[in-house]
Amino acid sequence: MTVKKTILDSLKSRKFRFGGYATLLAVAALAIVVGVNLVVDQIPARLDLTQDRLYSLSDQTRKLLDGLDVDVTITTLGRPGTEDKLVKEVLDRMATASRRIRLETVDPETNPGWAKTYAKTGDLREGSLVVAVSETKFKTINRYDLYNYQMNQQTYQQEVTSLAAEQRLVSALQFVTAEKVVTL
């Protein structure tokens, strides 16, 4: 009987009450933090805090995307999930900015007929992009053209200096959406 009384007395003690309040407060704070994170995660807006605004579209690109009057499909060659993360970020931002942009990924190994249709203009490799309005009006972008390179004078190796995906995609969009195709 004394053990039971001791346990009951300890549950009524001041120490236990304050410990219980502290635990309850910690659990409530944790629940609030988790709830706020879940709500914020659902907001589609993203903030680009990089110094050169690497993940933001330029005003000119936004203007071009706003003015699109035809549907454009941008296809990445390769297995789904293996896309270049930086290029995919630019593509996702473009698709978010315009309802006329549709993104897809095609694996040329499982769909060789698709690759043959667009391989007329050059060698299509994994990571290349095809910007198309139709099967006859398209522009291909080699994966190596999505970055700017510079020769390292010490190692004589090409090094990536910056991302050029947005510029190449804008050029391709202007080409495929132009009313007249200019050839030199």
Coordinates of N, CA and C in Angstrom, one line a residue:
M1 N 0.8 -1.2 0.0 CA 0.0 0.0 0.0 C 0.9 1.3 0.0
T2 N 2.0 1.2 0.6 CA 2.8 2.4 0.7 C 3.4 2.7 -0.7
V3 N 3.7 1.7 -1.5 CA 4.2 2.0 -2.9 C 3.2 2.7 -3.7
K4 N 1.9 2.3 -3.6 CA 0.8 2.9 -4.3 C 0.7 4.3 -3.9
K5 N 0.7 4.6 -2.6 CA 0.6 5.9 -2.1 C 1.8 6.8 -2.5
T6 N 3.0 6.2 -2.5 CA 4.1 7.0 -3.0 C 4.0 7.4 -4.4
I7 N 3.5 6.5 -5.3 CA 3.3 6.8 -6.7 C 2.3 7.9 -6.8
L8 N 1.2 7.8 -6.1 CA 0.1 8.8 -6.2 C 0.6 10.1 -5.7
D9 N 1.4 10.1 -4.7 CA 1.9 11.4 -4.1 C 2.9 12.0 -5.1
S10 N 3.7 11.2 -5.8 CA 4.6 11.8 -6.8 C 3.9 12.3 -8.0
L11 N 2.8 11.7 -8.4 CA 2.0 12.3 -9.5 C 1.3 13.6 -9.1
K12 N 1.1 13.8 -7.9 CA 0.5 15.1 -7.4 C 1.5 16.1 -7.1
S13 N 2.8 15.7 -7.1 CA 3.8 16.7 -6.7 C 4.0 17.8 -7.7
R14 N 4.6 18.9 -7.2 CA 4.8 20.1 -8.0 C 5.8 19.8 -9.1
K15 N 6.8 19.0 -8.9 CA 7.8 18.7 -9.9 C 7.1 18.0 -11.1
F16 N 6.2 17.0 -10.8 CA 5.6 16.3 -11.9 C 4.7 17.2 -12.7
R17 N 3.9 18.1 -12.0 CA 3.1 19.0 -12.7 C 3.9 19.9 -13.7
F18 N 5.0 20.5 -13.2 CA 5.8 21.4 -14.0 C 6.4 20.6 -15.2
G19 N 6.9 19.4 -14.9 CA 7.4 18.5 -15.9 C 6.4 18.2 -17.0
G20 N 5.2 17.9 -16.5 CA 4.1 17.6 -17.4 C 3.7 18.8 -18.3
Y21 N 3.7 20.0 -17.7 CA 3.4 21.2 -18.5 C 4.5 21.5 -19.5
A22 N 5.8 21.3 -19.1 CA 6.9 21.5 -20.0 C 6.8 20.5 -21.2
T23 N 6.5 19.2 -20.9 CA 6.4 18.2 -21.9 C 5.2 18.6 -22.9
L24 N 4.1 19.0 -22.3 CA 2.9 19.4 -23.1 C 3.3 20.6 -24.0
L25 N 4.0 21.5 -23.5 CA 4.4 22.7 -24.2 C 5.3 22.3 -25.4
A26 N 6.3 21.4 -25.1 CA 7.2 21.0 -26.1 C 6.5 20.3 -27.3
V27 N 5.5 19.4 -26.9 CA 4.7 18.7 -27.9 C 3.9 19.6 -28.7
A28 N 3.3 20.6 -28.1 CA 2.5 21.6 -28.8 C 3.3 22.4 -29.8
A29 N 4.5 22.9 -29.3 CA 5.4 23.6 -30.2 C 5.9 22.8 -31.4
L30 N 6.2 21.5 -31.2 CA 6.5 20.6 -32.2 C 5.4 20.5 -33.2
A31 N 4.2 20.3 -32.7 CA 3.0 20.2 -33.6 C 2.8 21.4 -34.4
I32 N 3.0 22.6 -33.8 CA 2.9 23.9 -34.6 C 3.9 24.0 -35.7
V33 N 5.2 23.6 -35.4 CA 6.2 23.7 -36.4 C 5.9 22.7 -37.5
V34 N 5.5 21.5 -37.2 CA 5.2 20.5 -38.3 C 4.0 21.0 -39.1
G35 N 3.0 21.6 -38.5 CA 1.8 22.1 -39.2 C 2.2 23.3 -40.1
V36 N 3.0 24.2 -39.6 CA 3.5 25.3 -40.5 C 4.3 24.8 -41.7
N37 N 5.2 23.8 -41.5 CA 5.9 23.3 -42.6 C 5.0 22.6 -43.6
L38 N 4.0 21.9 -43.2 CA 3.1 21.3 -44.1 C 2.3 22.3 -44.9
V39 N 1.9 23.4 -44.3 CA 1.2 24.5 -45.0 C 2.1 25.2 -46.0
V40 N 3.3 25.5 -45.6 CA 4.2 26.2 -46.4 C 4.7 25.4 -47.6
D41 N 4.8 24.1 -47.4 CA 5.2 23.2 -48.5 C 4.1 23.1 -49.6
Q42 N 2.9 23.4 -49.3 CA 1.8 23.4 -50.3 C 1.8 24.7 -51.1
I43 N 2.5 25.7 -50.7 CA 2.5 27.0 -51.5 C 3.5 26.8 -52.7
P44 N 3.0 27.0 -53.9 CA 3.8 26.8 -55.1 C 4.9 27.8 -55.4
A45 N 4.8 28.9 -54.7 CA 5.8 30.0 -55.0 C 7.2 29.5 -54.5
R46 N 8.2 29.9 -55.2 CA 9.6 29.7 -54.8 C 10.4 30.9 -54.8
L47 N 11.3 31.0 -53.9 CA 12.2 32.2 -53.8 C 13.6 31.9 -54.3
D48 N 14.1 32.7 -55.2 CA 15.4 32.5 -55.7 C 16.4 33.5 -55.0
L49 N 17.1 32.9 -54.1 CA 18.0 33.8 -53.3 C 19.5 33.7 -53.8
T50 N 19.7 33.1 -55.0 CA 21.1 33.0 -55.5 C 21.5 34.4 -55.9
Q51 N 22.8 34.6 -55.9 CA 23.4 35.9 -56.2 C 23.1 36.4 -57.6
D52 N 23.2 35.4 -58.6 CA 22.9 35.8 -60.0 C 21.5 35.4 -60.5
R53 N 20.6 35.1 -59.5 CA 19.2 34.8 -59.8 C 19.2 33.6 -60.8
L54 N 20.0 32.6 -60.5 CA 20.2 31.4 -61.4 C 18.9 30.7 -61.7
Y55 N 18.0 30.7 -60.7 CA 16.7 29.9 -60.9 C 15.5 30.8 -61.3
S56 N 15.7 32.0 -61.6 CA 14.7 32.9 -62.0 C 14.7 33.2 -63.5
L57 N 13.5 33.3 -64.1 CA 13.4 33.6 -65.5 C 13.5 35.1 -65.7
S58 N 14.1 35.5 -66.8 CA 14.3 36.9 -67.0 C 13.0 37.5 -67.5
D59 N 12.9 38.8 -67.4 CA 11.7 39.5 -67.8 C 11.4 39.3 -69.3
Q60 N 12.4 39.2 -70.1 CA 12.2 39.0 -71.6 C 11.6 37.6 -71.8
T61 N 12.1 36.6 -71.0 CA 11.6 35.2 -71.2 C 10.1 35.2 -70.7
R62 N 9.8 35.9 -69.7 CA 8.4 35.9 -69.2 C 7.5 36.6 -70.3
K63 N 8.0 37.6 -70.9 CA 7.2 38.3 -71.9 C 7.0 37.4 -73.1
L64 N 8.0 36.6 -73.5 CA 7.9 35.7 -74.6 C 6.9 34.6 -74.2
L65 N 7.0 34.1 -73.0 CA 6.1 33.0 -72.6 C 4.6 33.5 -72.5
D66 N 4.4 34.8 -72.1 CA 3.1 35.3 -72.0 C 2.5 35.5 -73.4
G67 N 3.3 35.8 -74.4 CA 2.9 36.0 -75.8 C 2.7 34.8 -76.6
L68 N 3.0 33.6 -76.1 CA 2.8 32.4 -76.9 C 1.4 32.2 -77.3
D69 N 1.2 31.9 -78.6 CA -0.2 31.7 -79.0 C -0.4 30.3 -79.6
V70 N 0.7 29.5 -79.5 CA 0.6 28.0 -79.9 C 1.1 27.2 -78.8
D71 N 0.7 25.9 -78.8 CA 1.2 25.0 -77.8 C 2.5 24.5 -78.2
V72 N 3.4 24.4 -77.2 CA 4.8 24.0 -77.5 C 5.1 22.9 -76.5
T73 N 5.7 21.8 -77.1 CA 6.1 20.7 -76.3 C 7.6 20.7 -76.2
I74 N 8.1 20.6 -75.0 CA 9.6 20.5 -74.7 C 9.8 19.1 -74.2
T75 N 10.6 18.3 -74.9 CA 10.8 16.9 -74.6 C 12.3 16.8 -74.2
T76 N 12.5 16.1 -73.1 CA 13.8 15.7 -72.6 C 14.1 14.3 -73.0
L77 N 15.2 14.0 -73.6 CA 15.5 12.6 -74.0 C 16.2 11.9 -72.8
G78 N 15.7 10.8 -72.5 CA 16.3 10.0 -71.4 C 15.3 9.3 -70.6
R79 N 15.8 8.5 -69.7 CA 14.8 7.9 -68.8 C 14.2 8.9 -67.8
P80 N 12.9 8.8 -67.6 CA 12.3 9.7 -66.6 C 13.0 9.6 -65.2
G81 N 13.3 10.7 -64.6 CA 13.9 10.8 -63.3 C 15.4 11.0 -63.4
T82 N 16.0 10.9 -64.7 CA 17.4 11.1 -64.8 C 17.8 12.5 -65.4
E83 N 16.8 13.4 -65.5 CA 17.0 14.7 -66.1 C 18.0 15.5 -65.3
D84 N 18.7 16.4 -66.0 CA 19.6 17.3 -65.3 C 18.8 18.2 -64.4
K85 N 19.2 18.3 -63.2 CA 18.4 19.0 -62.2 C 18.3 20.5 -62.5
L86 N 19.4 21.1 -62.9 CA 19.4 22.5 -63.2 C 18.5 22.8 -64.4
V87 N 18.7 22.0 -65.4 CA 17.9 22.2 -66.6 C 16.4 22.0 -66.3
K88 N 16.1 20.9 -65.6 CA 14.7 20.6 -65.2 C 14.1 21.8 -64.4
E89 N 14.9 22.4 -63.6 CA 14.4 23.6 -62.8 C 13.9 24.7 -63.8
V90 N 14.8 25.0 -64.8 CA 14.4 26.0 -65.8 C 13.2 25.6 -66.5
L91 N 13.1 24.4 -67.0 CA 11.9 23.9 -67.7 C 10.7 24.0 -66.8
D92 N 10.8 23.6 -65.6 CA 9.6 23.7 -64.7 C 9.1 25.1 -64.5
R93 N 10.1 26.0 -64.4 CA 9.7 27.4 -64.2 C 9.0 28.0 -65.5
M94 N 9.5 27.5 -66.7 CA 8.9 28.0 -67.9 C 7.5 27.4 -68.0
A95 N 7.3 26.1 -67.7 CA 6.0 25.5 -67.8 C 5.0 26.1 -66.8
T96 N 5.5 26.5 -65.6 CA 4.7 27.2 -64.6 C 4.3 28.6 -65.1
A97 N 5.2 29.3 -65.8 CA 4.9 30.6 -66.3 C 4.0 30.7 -67.5
S98 N 3.8 29.6 -68.3 CA 3.0 29.6 -69.4 C 2.2 28.3 -69.5
R99 N 0.9 28.4 -69.7 CA 0.1 27.2 -69.9 C 0.2 26.6 -71.3
R100 N 1.0 27.3 -72.2 CA 1.2 26.8 -73.5 C 2.4 25.9 -73.6
I101 N 3.2 25.8 -72.5 CA 4.4 24.9 -72.5 C 4.0 23.6 -71.8
R102 N 4.3 22.5 -72.5 CA 4.1 21.2 -72.0 C 5.4 20.4 -72.0
L103 N 5.7 19.8 -70.8 CA 7.0 19.1 -70.7 C 6.7 17.6 -70.7
E104 N 7.7 16.9 -71.3 CA 7.6 15.4 -71.3 C 9.0 14.9 -71.4
T105 N 9.1 13.6 -71.0 CA 10.4 12.9 -71.1 C 10.2 11.7 -71.9
V106 N 11.1 11.4 -72.9 CA 10.9 10.3 -73.7 C 12.2 9.5 -73.7
D107 N 12.1 8.2 -73.4 CA 13.3 7.3 -73.4 C 13.5 6.8 -74.8
P108 N 14.6 7.2 -75.5 CA 14.7 6.7 -76.9 C 15.0 5.2 -77.1
E109 N 15.3 4.6 -76.0 CA 15.5 3.1 -76.1 C 14.2 2.4 -76.1
T110 N 13.2 2.9 -75.4 CA 11.9 2.3 -75.4 C 11.0 2.8 -76.5
N111 N 11.4 4.0 -77.0 CA 10.6 4.6 -78.1 C 11.5 5.1 -79.2
P112 N 12.1 4.2 -79.9 CA 13.1 4.6 -81.0 C 12.4 5.3 -82.2
G113 N 11.2 5.0 -82.4 CA 10.5 5.7 -83.5 C 10.4 7.2 -83.3
W114 N 10.1 7.6 -82.1 CA 10.0 9.0 -81.7 C 11.4 9.7 -82.0
A115 N 12.5 9.1 -81.6 CA 13.8 9.7 -81.7 C 14.1 9.9 -83.2
K116 N 13.8 8.9 -84.0 CA 14.1 9.0 -85.5 C 13.4 10.2 -86.1
T117 N 12.2 10.5 -85.7 CA 11.4 11.6 -86.2 C 12.2 12.9 -86.0
Y118 N 12.8 13.1 -84.9 CA 13.5 14.4 -84.6 C 15.0 14.3 -84.8
A119 N 15.6 13.2 -85.1 CA 17.0 13.1 -85.3 C 17.5 13.6 -86.7
K120 N 16.6 14.1 -87.5 CA 17.0 14.6 -88.8 C 18.0 15.7 -88.8
T121 N 17.9 16.5 -87.7 CA 18.7 17.7 -87.7 C 20.0 17.5 -87.0
G122 N 20.3 16.3 -86.4 CA 21.5 16.1 -85.8 C 21.4 14.9 -84.8
D123 N 22.5 14.7 -84.1 CA 22.6 13.6 -83.2 C 21.9 13.9 -81.9
L124 N 20.9 13.1 -81.6 CA 20.2 13.3 -80.3 C 20.7 12.3 -79.3
R125 N 21.1 12.8 -78.2 CA 21.7 12.0 -77.1 C 20.9 12.2 -75.8
E126 N 21.1 11.3 -74.9 CA 20.4 11.5 -73.6 C 20.7 12.8 -73.0
G127 N 19.7 13.5 -72.6 CA 19.8 14.8 -72.0 C 19.5 15.9 -73.0
S128 N 19.4 15.6 -74.3 CA 19.1 16.6 -75.3 C 17.7 17.0 -75.1
L129 N 17.3 18.2 -75.7 CA 15.9 18.7 -75.6 C 15.4 18.9 -77.0
V130 N 14.1 18.6 -77.2 CA 13.4 18.9 -78.5 C 12.3 19.8 -78.2
V131 N 12.4 21.0 -78.8 CA 11.3 22.0 -78.6 C 10.5 22.0 -79.9
A132 N 9.2 21.6 -79.8 CA 8.4 21.3 -81.0 C 7.0 21.9 -80.9
V133 N 6.6 22.4 -82.0 CA 5.2 22.8 -82.2 C 4.5 21.6 -83.0
S134 N 5.2 21.0 -83.9 CA 4.7 19.8 -84.6 C 5.9 19.0 -85.0
E135 N 5.6 17.9 -85.7 CA 6.7 17.0 -86.1 C 7.5 17.6 -87.2
T136 N 7.0 18.7 -87.9 CA 7.8 19.3 -88.9 C 8.4 20.7 -88.5
K137 N 7.9 21.2 -87.4 CA 8.5 22.5 -86.9 C 9.0 22.3 -85.5
F138 N 10.3 22.1 -85.4 CA 10.9 21.8 -84.1 C 12.4 22.2 -84.2
K139 N 13.0 22.3 -83.0 CA 14.4 22.7 -82.8 C 15.0 21.7 -81.8
T140 N 16.1 21.2 -82.1 CA 16.8 20.3 -81.1 C 17.9 21.1 -80.4
I141 N 18.1 20.8 -79.1 CA 19.2 21.4 -78.4 C 20.0 20.3 -77.7
N142 N 21.3 20.2 -78.1 CA 22.2 19.2 -77.6 C 22.4 19.5 -76.1
R143 N 22.6 18.5 -75.3 CA 22.7 18.7 -73.9 C 24.0 19.5 -73.6
Y144 N 25.0 19.4 -74.4 CA 26.2 20.2 -74.1 C 26.0 21.7 -74.4
D145 N 25.0 22.0 -75.2 CA 24.7 23.4 -75.5 C 23.9 24.1 -74.4
L146 N 23.5 23.4 -73.4 CA 22.7 23.9 -72.3 C 23.6 24.6 -71.2
Y147 N 24.9 24.5 -71.4 CA 25.9 25.1 -70.5 C 26.9 25.9 -71.3
N148 N 27.5 26.9 -70.7 CA 28.7 27.6 -71.2 C 29.9 27.0 -70.6
Y149 N 30.9 26.9 -71.5 CA 32.2 26.3 -71.1 C 33.4 27.2 -71.3
Q150 N 34.4 26.9 -70.6 CA 35.7 27.7 -70.8 C 36.8 26.7 -70.5
M151 N 37.9 27.0 -71.3 CA 39.1 26.1 -71.2 C 39.9 26.5 -70.0
N152 N 40.2 25.5 -69.1 CA 41.1 25.8 -68.0 C 42.5 25.7 -68.5
Q153 N 43.2 26.8 -68.4 CA 44.6 26.9 -68.9 C 45.6 26.1 -68.2
Q154 N 45.3 25.6 -67.0 CA 46.2 24.8 -66.3 C 46.0 23.3 -66.6
T155 N 44.8 22.9 -66.7 CA 44.5 21.5 -66.9 C 44.2 21.2 -68.4
Y156 N 43.9 22.2 -69.2 CA 43.5 22.0 -70.6 C 42.2 21.2 -70.7
Q157 N 41.3 21.4 -69.7 CA 40.0 20.7 -69.7 C 38.9 21.8 -69.8
Q158 N 37.9 21.4 -70.4 CA 36.7 22.3 -70.5 C 36.0 22.3 -69.2
E159 N 35.7 23.5 -68.7 CA 34.9 23.6 -67.4 C 33.6 24.3 -67.6
V160 N 32.6 23.9 -66.9 CA 31.3 24.6 -67.0 C 31.5 25.9 -66.3
T161 N 31.1 27.0 -66.9 CA 31.1 28.3 -66.3 C 29.8 28.8 -65.9
S162 N 28.7 28.5 -66.7 CA 27.4 29.0 -66.4 C 26.3 28.1 -67.1
L163 N 25.1 28.3 -66.7 CA 24.0 27.6 -67.3 C 23.4 28.5 -68.4
A164 N 23.3 27.9 -69.6 CA 22.8 28.6 -70.8 C 21.4 28.1 -71.2
A165 N 20.8 27.3 -70.4 CA 19.5 26.6 -70.8 C 18.4 27.6 -71.1
E166 N 18.3 28.6 -70.3 CA 17.2 29.6 -70.6 C 17.4 30.3 -72.0
Q167 N 18.6 30.7 -72.2 CA 18.9 31.4 -73.5 C 18.6 30.5 -74.7
R168 N 19.1 29.2 -74.6 CA 18.9 28.3 -75.7 C 17.4 27.9 -75.9
L169 N 16.7 27.8 -74.8 CA 15.3 27.5 -74.9 C 14.5 28.7 -75.5
V170 N 14.8 29.9 -75.1 CA 14.2 31.1 -75.6 C 14.4 31.1 -77.1
S171 N 15.6 30.9 -77.6 CA 16.0 30.9 -79.0 C 15.2 29.9 -79.7
A172 N 15.1 28.7 -79.2 CA 14.3 27.6 -79.8 C 12.8 27.9 -79.9
L173 N 12.3 28.5 -78.8 CA 10.9 28.9 -78.8 C 10.6 30.0 -79.8
Q174 N 11.5 30.9 -80.0 CA 11.3 32.0 -81.0 C 11.4 31.3 -82.4
F175 N 12.2 30.3 -82.6 CA 12.3 29.7 -83.9 C 11.1 28.9 -84.2
V176 N 10.6 28.1 -83.3 CA 9.4 27.2 -83.6 C 8.1 28.0 -83.6
T177 N 8.1 29.1 -83.0 CA 6.8 29.9 -83.0 C 6.8 31.0 -84.1
A178 N 7.9 31.2 -84.8 CA 8.0 32.2 -85.8 C 7.0 31.9 -87.0
E179 N 6.4 32.9 -87.5 CA 5.5 32.6 -88.6 C 6.2 32.2 -89.9
K180 N 7.4 32.9 -90.1 CA 8.2 32.6 -91.3 C 9.5 32.0 -90.8
V181 N 10.0 31.0 -91.4 CA 11.3 30.4 -91.0 C 12.3 31.1 -92.0
V182 N 13.3 31.7 -91.3 CA 14.4 32.4 -92.1 C 15.5 31.4 -92.2
T183 N 16.0 31.2 -93.4 CA 17.1 30.3 -93.6 C 18.2 31.1 -94.4
L184 N 19.4 30.9 -94.0 CA 20.5 31.6 -94.7 C 21.3 30.6 -95.6

